[in-house]
mmCIF file with all atom_site columns, C-alpha atoms in Angstrom:
data_model
loop_
_atom_site.group_PDB
_atom_site.id
_atom_site.type_symbol
_atom_site.label_atom_id
_atom_site.label_alt_id
_atom_site.label_comp_id
_atom_site.label_asym_id
_atom_site.label_entity_id
_atom_site.label_seq_id
_atom_site.pdbx_PDB_ins_code
_atom_site.Cartn_x
_atom_site.Cartn_y
_atom_site.Cartn_z
_atom_site.occupancy
_atom_site.B_iso_or_equiv
_atom_site.pdbx_formal_charge
_atom_site.auth_seq_id
_atom_site.auth_comp_id
_atom_site.auth_asym_id
_atom_site.auth_atom_id
_atom_site.pdbx_PDB_model_num
ATOM 1   C CA . UNK A 1 1   ? -3.438  1.935   15.298  1.00 77.00 ? 1   UNK A CA 1
ATOM 2   C CA . UNK A 1 2   ? 0.030   2.760   14.064  1.00 88.00 ? 2   UNK A CA 1
ATOM 3   C CA . UNK A 1 3   ? 0.821   5.355   11.400  1.00 95.00 ? 3   UNK A CA 1
ATOM 4   C CA . UNK A 1 4   ? 4.597   5.473   10.755  1.00 97.00 ? 4   UNK A CA 1
ATOM 5   C CA . UNK A 1 5   ? 5.708   9.073   10.194  1.00 96.00 ? 5   UNK A CA 1
ATOM 6   C CA . UNK A 1 6   ? 8.210   8.221   7.427   1.00 96.00 ? 6   UNK A CA 1
ATOM 7   C CA . UNK A 1 7   ? 5.567   6.824   5.057   1.00 97.00 ? 7   UNK A CA 1
ATOM 8   C CA . UNK A 1 8   ? 3.158   8.497   2.636   1.00 97.00 ? 8   UNK A CA 1
ATOM 9   C CA . UNK A 1 9   ? -0.535  7.545   2.556   1.00 97.00 ? 9   UNK A CA 1
ATOM 10  C CA . UNK A 1 10  ? -3.567  7.589   0.274   1.00 96.00 ? 10  UNK A CA 1
ATOM 11  C CA . UNK A 1 11  ? -7.177  8.345   1.202   1.00 94.00 ? 11  UNK A CA 1
ATOM 12  C CA . UNK A 1 12  ? -7.901  4.737   0.099   1.00 94.00 ? 12  UNK A CA 1
ATOM 13  C CA . UNK A 1 13  ? -5.693  3.468   2.978   1.00 96.00 ? 13  UNK A CA 1
ATOM 14  C CA . UNK A 1 14  ? -2.563  2.395   1.123   1.00 97.00 ? 14  UNK A CA 1
ATOM 15  C CA . UNK A 1 15  ? 0.928   3.353   2.282   1.00 98.00 ? 15  UNK A CA 1
ATOM 16  C CA . UNK A 1 16  ? 4.047   3.897   0.210   1.00 97.00 ? 16  UNK A CA 1
ATOM 17  C CA . UNK A 1 17  ? 7.693   3.879   1.246   1.00 97.00 ? 17  UNK A CA 1
ATOM 18  C CA . UNK A 1 18  ? 10.206  5.242   -1.258  1.00 94.00 ? 18  UNK A CA 1
ATOM 19  C CA . UNK A 1 19  ? 13.878  4.272   -1.432  1.00 93.00 ? 19  UNK A CA 1
ATOM 20  C CA . UNK A 1 20  ? 15.623  5.723   -4.458  1.00 90.00 ? 20  UNK A CA 1
ATOM 21  C CA . UNK A 1 21  ? 13.367  4.935   -7.405  1.00 91.00 ? 21  UNK A CA 1
ATOM 22  C CA . UNK A 1 22  ? 11.702  1.936   -5.764  1.00 95.00 ? 22  UNK A CA 1
ATOM 23  C CA . UNK A 1 23  ? 8.410   2.329   -3.904  1.00 97.00 ? 23  UNK A CA 1
ATOM 24  C CA . UNK A 1 24  ? 7.055   -0.377  -1.583  1.00 98.00 ? 24  UNK A CA 1
ATOM 25  C CA . UNK A 1 25  ? 3.267   -0.473  -1.227  1.00 98.00 ? 25  UNK A CA 1
ATOM 26  C CA . UNK A 1 26  ? 0.868   -2.020  1.259   1.00 98.00 ? 26  UNK A CA 1
ATOM 27  C CA . UNK A 1 27  ? -2.341  -1.302  3.121   1.00 97.00 ? 27  UNK A CA 1
ATOM 28  C CA . UNK A 1 28  ? -2.409  0.566   6.405   1.00 97.00 ? 28  UNK A CA 1
ATOM 29  C CA . UNK A 1 29  ? -2.976  -0.838  9.871   1.00 96.00 ? 29  UNK A CA 1
ATOM 30  C CA . UNK A 1 30  ? -6.335  1.001   9.852   1.00 96.00 ? 30  UNK A CA 1
ATOM 31  C CA . UNK A 1 31  ? -7.372  -0.744  6.611   1.00 95.00 ? 31  UNK A CA 1
ATOM 32  C CA . UNK A 1 32  ? -6.260  -4.137  7.899   1.00 96.00 ? 32  UNK A CA 1
ATOM 33  C CA . UNK A 1 33  ? -8.313  -3.638  11.080  1.00 95.00 ? 33  UNK A CA 1
ATOM 34  C CA . UNK A 1 34  ? -11.374 -2.561  9.062   1.00 94.00 ? 34  UNK A CA 1
ATOM 35  C CA . UNK A 1 35  ? -11.089 -5.572  6.748   1.00 95.00 ? 35  UNK A CA 1
ATOM 36  C CA . UNK A 1 36  ? -10.648 -8.148  9.485   1.00 95.00 ? 36  UNK A CA 1
ATOM 37  C CA . UNK A 1 37  ? -8.653  -11.308 8.835   1.00 97.00 ? 37  UNK A CA 1
ATOM 38  C CA . UNK A 1 38  ? -7.048  -11.108 5.382   1.00 97.00 ? 38  UNK A CA 1
ATOM 39  C CA . UNK A 1 39  ? -7.325  -14.472 3.625   1.00 97.00 ? 39  UNK A CA 1
ATOM 40  C CA . UNK A 1 40  ? -6.047  -13.651 0.107   1.00 97.00 ? 40  UNK A CA 1
ATOM 41  C CA . UNK A 1 41  ? -4.078  -10.915 -1.641  1.00 97.00 ? 41  UNK A CA 1
ATOM 42  C CA . UNK A 1 42  ? -4.127  -10.454 -5.412  1.00 97.00 ? 42  UNK A CA 1
ATOM 43  C CA . UNK A 1 43  ? -1.333  -7.967  -6.207  1.00 97.00 ? 43  UNK A CA 1
ATOM 44  C CA . UNK A 1 44  ? -0.575  -6.647  -9.692  1.00 98.00 ? 44  UNK A CA 1
ATOM 45  C CA . UNK A 1 45  ? 1.744   -8.849  -11.767 1.00 98.00 ? 45  UNK A CA 1
ATOM 46  C CA . UNK A 1 46  ? 5.459   -8.147  -12.078 1.00 98.00 ? 46  UNK A CA 1
ATOM 47  C CA . UNK A 1 47  ? 5.950   -6.063  -15.211 1.00 98.00 ? 47  UNK A CA 1
ATOM 48  C CA . UNK A 1 48  ? 2.476   -4.513  -15.003 1.00 98.00 ? 48  UNK A CA 1
ATOM 49  C CA . UNK A 1 49  ? 2.139   -0.747  -15.240 1.00 97.00 ? 49  UNK A CA 1
ATOM 50  C CA . UNK A 1 50  ? 0.212   0.822   -12.368 1.00 98.00 ? 50  UNK A CA 1
ATOM 51  C CA . UNK A 1 51  ? -1.331  4.279   -12.188 1.00 96.00 ? 51  UNK A CA 1
ATOM 52  C CA . UNK A 1 52  ? -1.707  6.348   -9.022  1.00 96.00 ? 52  UNK A CA 1
ATOM 53  C CA . UNK A 1 53  ? -5.269  6.262   -7.727  1.00 95.00 ? 53  UNK A CA 1
ATOM 54  C CA . UNK A 1 54  ? -6.301  3.344   -9.946  1.00 96.00 ? 54  UNK A CA 1
ATOM 55  C CA . UNK A 1 55  ? -7.209  -0.189  -8.780  1.00 97.00 ? 55  UNK A CA 1
ATOM 56  C CA . UNK A 1 56  ? -4.417  -2.688  -9.425  1.00 98.00 ? 56  UNK A CA 1
ATOM 57  C CA . UNK A 1 57  ? -5.340  -5.700  -7.293  1.00 98.00 ? 57  UNK A CA 1
ATOM 58  C CA . UNK A 1 58  ? -7.586  -6.995  -4.539  1.00 97.00 ? 58  UNK A CA 1
ATOM 59  C CA . UNK A 1 59  ? -7.457  -7.815  -0.860  1.00 97.00 ? 59  UNK A CA 1
ATOM 60  C CA . UNK A 1 60  ? -9.906  -10.453 0.343   1.00 97.00 ? 60  UNK A CA 1
ATOM 61  C CA . UNK A 1 61  ? -10.849 -10.813 3.982   1.00 96.00 ? 61  UNK A CA 1
ATOM 62  C CA . UNK A 1 62  ? -13.383 -12.837 5.899   1.00 94.00 ? 62  UNK A CA 1
ATOM 63  C CA . UNK A 1 63  ? -15.661 -9.776  5.680   1.00 91.00 ? 63  UNK A CA 1
ATOM 64  C CA . UNK A 1 64  ? -15.288 -8.570  2.077   1.00 93.00 ? 64  UNK A CA 1
ATOM 65  C CA . UNK A 1 65  ? -13.196 -8.085  -1.040  1.00 95.00 ? 65  UNK A CA 1
ATOM 66  C CA . UNK A 1 66  ? -11.612 -4.642  -1.451  1.00 95.00 ? 66  UNK A CA 1
ATOM 67  C CA . UNK A 1 67  ? -9.765  -3.071  -4.331  1.00 97.00 ? 67  UNK A CA 1
ATOM 68  C CA . UNK A 1 68  ? -6.056  -2.395  -3.893  1.00 97.00 ? 68  UNK A CA 1
ATOM 69  C CA . UNK A 1 69  ? -5.086  1.005   -5.308  1.00 97.00 ? 69  UNK A CA 1
ATOM 70  C CA . UNK A 1 70  ? -1.631  2.049   -6.412  1.00 97.00 ? 70  UNK A CA 1
ATOM 71  C CA . UNK A 1 71  ? -0.392  5.219   -4.687  1.00 97.00 ? 71  UNK A CA 1
ATOM 72  C CA . UNK A 1 72  ? 2.190   5.848   -7.433  1.00 96.00 ? 72  UNK A CA 1
ATOM 73  C CA . UNK A 1 73  ? 2.726   5.563   -11.197 1.00 96.00 ? 73  UNK A CA 1
ATOM 74  C CA . UNK A 1 74  ? 5.263   3.040   -12.412 1.00 96.00 ? 74  UNK A CA 1
ATOM 75  C CA . UNK A 1 75  ? 6.149   -0.547  -13.273 1.00 97.00 ? 75  UNK A CA 1
ATOM 76  C CA . UNK A 1 76  ? 5.715   -3.393  -10.787 1.00 98.00 ? 76  UNK A CA 1
ATOM 77  C CA . UNK A 1 77  ? 9.157   -4.881  -10.132 1.00 98.00 ? 77  UNK A CA 1
ATOM 78  C CA . UNK A 1 78  ? 8.365   -7.279  -7.278  1.00 98.00 ? 78  UNK A CA 1
ATOM 79  C CA . UNK A 1 79  ? 5.432   -8.809  -5.406  1.00 98.00 ? 79  UNK A CA 1
ATOM 80  C CA . UNK A 1 80  ? 5.533   -10.198 -1.883  1.00 98.00 ? 80  UNK A CA 1
ATOM 81  C CA . UNK A 1 81  ? 5.447   -13.962 -2.479  1.00 97.00 ? 81  UNK A CA 1
ATOM 82  C CA . UNK A 1 82  ? 5.208   -14.566 1.287   1.00 97.00 ? 82  UNK A CA 1
ATOM 83  C CA . UNK A 1 83  ? 1.595   -13.351 1.196   1.00 98.00 ? 83  UNK A CA 1
ATOM 84  C CA . UNK A 1 84  ? 0.559   -16.225 -1.058  1.00 95.00 ? 84  UNK A CA 1
ATOM 85  C CA . UNK A 1 85  ? 1.265   -18.709 1.730   1.00 96.00 ? 85  UNK A CA 1
ATOM 86  C CA . UNK A 1 86  ? 0.506   -16.405 4.664   1.00 97.00 ? 86  UNK A CA 1
ATOM 87  C CA . UNK A 1 87  ? -1.867  -13.523 3.853   1.00 97.00 ? 87  UNK A CA 1
ATOM 88  C CA . UNK A 1 88  ? -2.313  -12.928 7.609   1.00 97.00 ? 88  UNK A CA 1
ATOM 89  C CA . UNK A 1 89  ? 1.020   -11.055 7.491   1.00 98.00 ? 89  UNK A CA 1
ATOM 90  C CA . UNK A 1 90  ? -1.058  -8.096  6.250   1.00 97.00 ? 90  UNK A CA 1
ATOM 91  C CA . UNK A 1 91  ? -2.874  -8.033  9.599   1.00 97.00 ? 91  UNK A CA 1
ATOM 92  C CA . UNK A 1 92  ? 0.132   -8.913  11.751  1.00 97.00 ? 92  UNK A CA 1
ATOM 93  C CA . UNK A 1 93  ? 2.711   -6.580  10.185  1.00 97.00 ? 93  UNK A CA 1
ATOM 94  C CA . UNK A 1 94  ? 1.064   -4.240  7.642   1.00 97.00 ? 94  UNK A CA 1
ATOM 95  C CA . UNK A 1 95  ? 4.126   -1.940  7.404   1.00 98.00 ? 95  UNK A CA 1
ATOM 96  C CA . UNK A 1 96  ? 6.813   -4.634  7.360   1.00 96.00 ? 96  UNK A CA 1
ATOM 97  C CA . UNK A 1 97  ? 6.320   -8.278  6.333   1.00 97.00 ? 97  UNK A CA 1
ATOM 98  C CA . UNK A 1 98  ? 2.835   -7.470  4.996   1.00 97.00 ? 98  UNK A CA 1
ATOM 99  C CA . UNK A 1 99  ? 3.987   -5.209  2.139   1.00 98.00 ? 99  UNK A CA 1
ATOM 100 C CA . UNK A 1 100 ? 2.284   -6.143  -1.137  1.00 98.00 ? 100 UNK A CA 1
ATOM 101 C CA . UNK A 1 101 ? 4.303   -4.958  -4.132  1.00 98.00 ? 101 UNK A CA 1
ATOM 102 C CA . UNK A 1 102 ? 7.169   -2.735  -5.248  1.00 98.00 ? 102 UNK A CA 1
ATOM 103 C CA . UNK A 1 103 ? 7.099   -0.267  -8.113  1.00 97.00 ? 103 UNK A CA 1
ATOM 104 C CA . UNK A 1 104 ? 9.878   1.410   -10.098 1.00 97.00 ? 104 UNK A CA 1
ATOM 105 C CA . UNK A 1 105 ? 8.851   5.052   -10.186 1.00 95.00 ? 105 UNK A CA 1
ATOM 106 C CA . UNK A 1 106 ? 9.980   7.778   -12.579 1.00 89.00 ? 106 UNK A CA 1
ATOM 107 C CA . UNK A 1 107 ? 12.779  10.146  -11.598 1.00 88.00 ? 107 UNK A CA 1
ATOM 108 C CA . UNK A 1 108 ? 12.924  13.900  -11.791 1.00 89.00 ? 108 UNK A CA 1
ATOM 109 C CA . UNK A 1 109 ? 15.945  15.832  -13.077 1.00 88.00 ? 109 UNK A CA 1
ATOM 110 C CA . UNK A 1 110 ? 17.714  15.371  -9.720  1.00 89.00 ? 110 UNK A CA 1
ATOM 111 C CA . UNK A 1 111 ? 17.265  11.599  -9.729  1.00 85.00 ? 111 UNK A CA 1
ATOM 112 C CA . UNK A 1 112 ? 14.589  11.737  -7.027  1.00 86.00 ? 112 UNK A CA 1
ATOM 113 C CA . UNK A 1 113 ? 11.419  9.669   -7.262  1.00 89.00 ? 113 UNK A CA 1
ATOM 114 C CA . UNK A 1 114 ? 8.443   11.485  -8.782  1.00 89.00 ? 114 UNK A CA 1
ATOM 115 C CA . UNK A 1 115 ? 5.467   11.068  -6.441  1.00 91.00 ? 115 UNK A CA 1
ATOM 116 C CA . UNK A 1 116 ? 1.873   12.240  -6.779  1.00 93.00 ? 116 UNK A CA 1
ATOM 117 C CA . UNK A 1 117 ? 1.267   15.544  -5.021  1.00 92.00 ? 117 UNK A CA 1
ATOM 118 C CA . UNK A 1 118 ? -1.899  14.304  -3.298  1.00 94.00 ? 118 UNK A CA 1
ATOM 119 C CA . UNK A 1 119 ? -0.216  11.729  -1.026  1.00 96.00 ? 119 UNK A CA 1
ATOM 120 C CA . UNK A 1 120 ? -0.937  12.315  2.650   1.00 97.00 ? 120 UNK A CA 1
ATOM 121 C CA . UNK A 1 121 ? 1.526   12.755  5.503   1.00 97.00 ? 121 UNK A CA 1
ATOM 122 C CA . UNK A 1 122 ? 1.140   10.602  8.623   1.00 97.00 ? 122 UNK A CA 1
ATOM 123 C CA . UNK A 1 123 ? -0.590  13.489  10.437  1.00 97.00 ? 123 UNK A CA 1
ATOM 124 C CA . UNK A 1 124 ? -3.000  14.058  7.534   1.00 97.00 ? 124 UNK A CA 1
ATOM 125 C CA . UNK A 1 125 ? -3.764  10.340  7.351   1.00 97.00 ? 125 UNK A CA 1
ATOM 126 C CA . UNK A 1 126 ? -4.399  10.137  11.101  1.00 96.00 ? 126 UNK A CA 1
ATOM 127 C CA . UNK A 1 127 ? -6.816  13.085  10.825  1.00 96.00 ? 127 UNK A CA 1
ATOM 128 C CA . UNK A 1 128 ? -8.616  11.310  7.949   1.00 95.00 ? 128 UNK A CA 1
ATOM 129 C CA . UNK A 1 129 ? -9.046  8.062   9.899   1.00 94.00 ? 129 UNK A CA 1
ATOM 130 C CA . UNK A 1 130 ? -10.194 9.899   13.043  1.00 91.00 ? 130 UNK A CA 1
ATOM 131 C CA . UNK A 1 131 ? -12.900 11.719  11.084  1.00 84.00 ? 131 UNK A CA 1
ATOM 132 C CA . UNK A 1 132 ? -13.980 8.406   9.497   1.00 73.00 ? 132 UNK A CA 1
ATOM 133 C CA . UNK A 1 133 ? -14.088 6.665   12.881  1.00 62.00 ? 133 UNK A CA 1
#
């Protein structure tokens, strides 16, 4: 299982990568393995407002349907259209081609993205998944 050190994580197994005021979101390798083969992804719509910790879409696998939670507050600015034709990208490349949506996040006074304080580091996320295993 891979847990890239540069990303932030949620206890619900989403990851977030922030560049400027844009945050890319997907599910972790651990989540993809637990779900099994992903057959459909229902991301939030472009223009939708998402709230950190709240469901904003669904991920359907051969085993089950799981809620997709947003790790950040903001407005959806892009969804990964590639997943419509090939949802297996979530399993094959959860941190790259399998990203699900991008959000414009608020900025602080320095122009940095405002992120929730309860996001986990890679080490914290690894500890969480080991205790769940």
